[in-house]
mmCIF file of C-alpha atoms in Angstrom:
data_model
loop_
_atom_site.group_PDB
_atom_site.id
_atom_site.type_symbol
_atom_site.label_atom_id
_atom_site.label_comp_id
_atom_site.label_asym_id
_atom_site.label_seq_id
_atom_site.Cartn_x
_atom_site.Cartn_y
_atom_site.Cartn_z
ATOM 1 C CA ALA V 1 14.455 -22.184 -43.087
ATOM 2 C CA PHE V 2 11.719 -22.951 -40.519
ATOM 3 C CA ILE V 3 13.516 -21.875 -37.867
ATOM 4 C CA ILE V 4 15.172 -18.985 -39.197
ATOM 5 C CA PHE V 5 11.717 -17.539 -40.249
ATOM 6 C CA PHE V 6 10.357 -17.834 -36.991
ATOM 7 C CA GLY V 7 13.405 -16.490 -35.338
ATOM 8 C CA LEU V 8 13.029 -13.137 -37.439
ATOM 9 C CA LEU V 9 9.162 -13.233 -36.445
ATOM 10 C CA TYR V 10 10.160 -13.800 -32.792
ATOM 11 C CA LEU V 11 12.494 -10.371 -32.956
ATOM 12 C CA THR V 12 10.147 -8.297 -35.402
ATOM 13 C CA ILE V 13 6.544 -8.671 -33.699
ATOM 14 C CA PRO V 14 7.568 -6.281 -30.847
ATOM 15 C CA ILE V 15 7.647 -3.513 -33.510
ATOM 16 C CA PHE V 16 4.013 -3.302 -33.796
ATOM 17 C CA TYR V 17 3.571 -2.600 -30.045
ATOM 18 C CA ASN V 18 2.847 1.132 -28.835
ATOM 19 C CA TYR V 19 5.554 1.990 -26.277
ATOM 20 C CA SER V 20 4.497 4.730 -23.716
ATOM 21 C CA LYS V 21 7.073 7.127 -22.885
ATOM 22 C CA LEU V 22 5.730 6.839 -18.978
ATOM 23 C CA ALA V 23 6.382 3.543 -18.641
ATOM 24 C CA VAL V 24 9.688 3.844 -20.014
ATOM 25 C CA LYS V 25 10.314 6.642 -17.942
ATOM 26 C CA LYS V 26 9.722 4.703 -14.928
ATOM 27 C CA ASP V 27 12.256 1.789 -16.140
ATOM 28 C CA ILE V 28 15.366 4.444 -16.965
ATOM 29 C CA CYS V 29 14.780 7.007 -13.525
ATOM 30 C CA ARG V 30 13.710 4.869 -10.710
ATOM 31 C CA ASN V 31 15.300 7.541 -8.684
ATOM 32 C CA LYS V 32 12.364 9.732 -7.267
ATOM 33 C CA ASN V 33 14.619 12.522 -6.891
ATOM 34 C CA ILE V 34 15.528 12.865 -10.527
ATOM 35 C CA GLU V 35 13.304 14.155 -13.263
ATOM 36 C CA CYS V 36 13.307 12.355 -17.171
ATOM 37 C CA ILE V 37 11.869 13.999 -19.870
ATOM 38 C CA ILE V 38 11.296 12.428 -23.611
ATOM 39 C CA LYS V 39 10.528 14.908 -25.755
ATOM 40 C CA GLY V 40 11.384 12.279 -28.839
ATOM 41 C CA LYS V 41 9.706 9.146 -29.985
ATOM 42 C CA VAL V 42 10.377 5.830 -28.540
ATOM 43 C CA THR V 43 10.521 2.942 -31.195
ATOM 44 C CA TYR V 44 11.725 -0.732 -31.408
ATOM 45 C CA HIS V 45 14.798 -1.748 -33.354
ATOM 46 C CA PHE V 46 15.796 -5.451 -33.680
ATOM 47 C CA PHE V 47 18.952 -4.968 -35.449
ATOM 48 C CA PRO V 48 21.944 -5.511 -34.194
ATOM 49 C CA THR V 49 19.967 -6.437 -30.769
ATOM 50 C CA PRO V 50 16.486 -6.159 -29.443
ATOM 51 C CA ARG V 51 16.476 -2.560 -28.542
ATOM 52 C CA LEU V 52 14.227 0.745 -27.532
ATOM 53 C CA LYS V 53 15.635 3.749 -29.192
ATOM 54 C CA LEU V 54 14.536 6.980 -27.491
ATOM 55 C CA LYS V 55 15.175 10.633 -29.180
ATOM 56 C CA ASP V 56 15.960 13.443 -27.178
ATOM 57 C CA LEU V 57 16.047 12.727 -23.594
ATOM 58 C CA LYS V 58 16.555 14.960 -20.838
ATOM 59 C CA ILE V 59 17.227 14.756 -16.867
ATOM 60 C CA ASN V 60 16.978 17.450 -14.257
ATOM 61 C CA LEU V 61 17.522 17.848 -10.556
ATOM 62 C CA PRO V 62 14.030 19.198 -9.774
ATOM 63 C CA SER V 63 15.285 20.210 -6.265
ATOM 64 C CA SER V 64 18.012 22.744 -7.440
ATOM 65 C CA ASN V 65 16.532 23.529 -11.144
ATOM 66 C CA THR V 66 20.022 22.054 -12.870
ATOM 67 C CA ARG V 67 19.945 20.184 -16.129
ATOM 68 C CA LEU V 68 22.029 17.030 -15.418
ATOM 69 C CA LEU V 69 22.320 15.305 -18.940
ATOM 70 C CA SER V 70 21.038 16.163 -22.046
ATOM 71 C CA THR V 71 21.007 13.607 -25.157
ATOM 72 C CA LYS V 72 19.735 12.858 -28.546
ATOM 73 C CA ASP V 73 20.300 9.388 -28.796
ATOM 74 C CA VAL V 74 19.636 6.522 -26.102
ATOM 75 C CA SER V 75 19.176 2.723 -26.582
ATOM 76 C CA LEU V 76 17.566 0.073 -24.208
ATOM 77 C CA LYS V 77 18.726 -3.092 -24.946
ATOM 78 C CA LEU V 78 16.226 -5.956 -24.372
ATOM 79 C CA SER V 79 16.706 -9.437 -23.384
ATOM 80 C CA LEU V 80 15.634 -11.792 -25.591
ATOM 81 C CA LYS V 81 13.301 -13.569 -23.307
ATOM 82 C CA ASN V 82 9.678 -12.270 -23.069
ATOM 83 C CA LEU V 83 9.907 -10.294 -26.322
ATOM 84 C CA LEU V 84 6.620 -11.179 -27.206
ATOM 85 C CA ALA V 85 5.228 -9.851 -23.977
ATOM 86 C CA LYS V 86 5.458 -5.806 -23.791
ATOM 87 C CA ASP V 87 4.850 -5.750 -20.182
ATOM 88 C CA LYS V 88 7.528 -8.469 -19.676
ATOM 89 C CA HIS V 89 10.405 -7.029 -21.370
ATOM 90 C CA LYS V 90 13.791 -6.842 -19.355
ATOM 91 C CA ILE V 91 15.912 -4.118 -19.775
ATOM 92 C CA LYS V 92 19.739 -5.679 -20.013
ATOM 93 C CA ASN V 93 21.840 -2.135 -20.156
ATOM 94 C CA ILE V 94 21.353 1.422 -21.243
ATOM 95 C CA VAL V 95 23.545 2.966 -23.772
ATOM 96 C CA ILE V 96 23.347 6.656 -24.088
ATOM 97 C CA SER V 97 25.329 8.329 -27.021
ATOM 98 C CA ASP V 98 25.994 11.927 -28.062
ATOM 99 C CA TYR V 99 25.345 13.358 -24.573
ATOM 100 C CA GLU V 100 26.245 16.442 -22.536
ATOM 101 C CA GLY V 101 26.231 16.299 -18.686
ATOM 102 C CA ASN V 102 26.517 19.572 -16.720
ATOM 103 C CA ILE V 103 28.483 19.759 -13.302
ATOM 104 C CA ASN V 104 27.962 22.885 -11.284
ATOM 105 C CA LEU V 105 30.436 22.734 -8.483
ATOM 106 C CA GLY V 106 28.605 24.974 -6.653
ATOM 107 C CA LYS V 107 25.770 23.084 -6.282
ATOM 108 C CA LEU V 108 27.817 19.659 -5.613
ATOM 109 C CA HIS V 109 25.553 18.973 -2.239
ATOM 110 C CA ASN V 110 22.874 18.661 -4.325
ATOM 111 C CA TYR V 111 24.222 15.764 -6.497
ATOM 112 C CA ASN V 112 23.938 13.638 -3.325
ATOM 113 C CA VAL V 113 20.344 12.666 -4.161
ATOM 114 C CA LEU V 114 21.811 10.237 -7.014
ATOM 115 C CA PHE V 115 23.398 8.243 -4.421
ATOM 116 C CA LYS V 116 20.766 8.235 -2.077
ATOM 117 C CA GLY V 117 18.814 5.960 -4.525
ATOM 118 C CA LYS V 118 19.322 4.140 -7.919
ATOM 119 C CA ILE V 119 19.170 6.062 -11.223
ATOM 120 C CA SER V 120 18.417 2.525 -12.494
ATOM 121 C CA THR V 121 19.294 -1.364 -11.277
ATOM 122 C CA ASN V 122 20.843 -1.693 -14.807
ATOM 123 C CA PRO V 123 24.622 -1.150 -16.332
ATOM 124 C CA ILE V 124 24.666 2.551 -17.907
ATOM 125 C CA PHE V 125 27.043 3.215 -21.054
ATOM 126 C CA PHE V 126 28.076 6.964 -22.008
ATOM 127 C CA LYS V 127 29.572 7.042 -24.993
ATOM 128 C CA LYS V 128 30.950 9.929 -26.717
ATOM 129 C CA GLY V 129 29.730 12.861 -24.809
ATOM 130 C CA LYS V 130 31.239 15.922 -23.256
ATOM 131 C CA ILE V 131 30.863 16.631 -19.509
ATOM 132 C CA VAL V 132 31.062 20.325 -18.983
ATOM 133 C CA ILE V 133 32.274 21.484 -15.620
ATOM 134 C CA ASN V 134 31.024 24.957 -13.789
ATOM 135 C CA ASP V 135 31.051 26.870 -10.851
ATOM 136 C CA GLU V 136 27.787 28.762 -10.635
ATOM 137 C CA LYS V 137 28.013 30.959 -13.849
ATOM 138 C CA ASN V 138 31.647 30.241 -14.441
ATOM 139 C CA TYR V 139 32.848 27.633 -17.011
ATOM 140 C CA VAL V 140 35.707 25.728 -15.622
ATOM 141 C CA ALA V 141 36.668 22.910 -17.975
ATOM 142 C CA THR V 142 35.106 20.369 -20.193
ATOM 143 C CA ILE V 143 35.958 16.654 -20.579
ATOM 144 C CA SER V 144 35.459 15.577 -24.181
ATOM 145 C CA ASP V 145 35.111 12.543 -26.238
ATOM 146 C CA ALA V 146 33.867 11.238 -22.419
ATOM 147 C CA ASN V 147 32.982 7.638 -22.075
ATOM 148 C CA LEU V 148 31.465 6.610 -19.044
ATOM 149 C CA ILE V 149 30.806 3.142 -17.516
ATOM 150 C CA VAL V 150 28.404 2.977 -14.539
ATOM 151 C CA ASN V 151 27.226 -0.416 -12.483
ATOM 152 C CA PHE V 152 24.855 0.202 -9.612
ATOM 153 C CA LEU V 153 25.846 -2.642 -6.736
ATOM 154 C CA LYS V 154 23.780 -3.387 -4.170
ATOM 155 C CA ASN V 155 25.332 -0.773 -1.502
ATOM 156 C CA SER V 156 27.508 1.359 -3.824
ATOM 157 C CA SER V 157 28.310 2.541 -7.458
ATOM 158 C CA GLU V 158 31.063 1.724 -9.449
ATOM 159 C CA ALA V 159 31.921 4.320 -12.096
ATOM 160 C CA ASN V 160 34.786 4.350 -14.929
ATOM 161 C CA LEU V 161 35.489 7.328 -17.084
ATOM 162 C CA GLU V 162 37.665 7.509 -19.974
ATOM 163 C CA GLY V 163 37.851 10.866 -22.167
ATOM 164 C CA LYS V 164 40.119 14.099 -22.815
ATOM 165 C CA PHE V 165 40.664 16.828 -20.415
ATOM 166 C CA LEU V 166 42.688 19.611 -21.457
ATOM 167 C CA ASN V 167 44.158 17.510 -24.837
ATOM 168 C CA ASN V 168 45.331 14.602 -22.687
ATOM 169 C CA ASP V 169 43.778 11.169 -22.082
ATOM 170 C CA ILE V 170 42.365 10.588 -18.788
#
């Protein structure tokens, strides 16, 4: 009982911290060429794993005035190590749910800034969203039920995309 009590106490203490949006933005968007905007709250949850939850995140490419991603729900899964020290929290991975990504084929060269610098050093999981592809002002296609896993390696990036395109699985 003693071990269970102190284990739960260890997991629940970060609930009492105030998390600033600016500090969380720095952890998510390490790339200087993109702009992250958190409009909702930043809260801590300890079940099923310790995590910070963000509401209403928008990621833009300010150089081309393009909205890259908008999402209602983001989870930053935290490592169990150093949970009591707020400034030492380490993010293990980022889970973005219910998102809408936008790709403009006419401005494809503007997306090179994403690959010049890492967005984040952590793996990013995009779950149950949609990717809208357009050409300047004309709609081209949508990939729905899109699940995307992105890993940033030392000198490259690796991504795995699954979803539905024209009612076919890809």
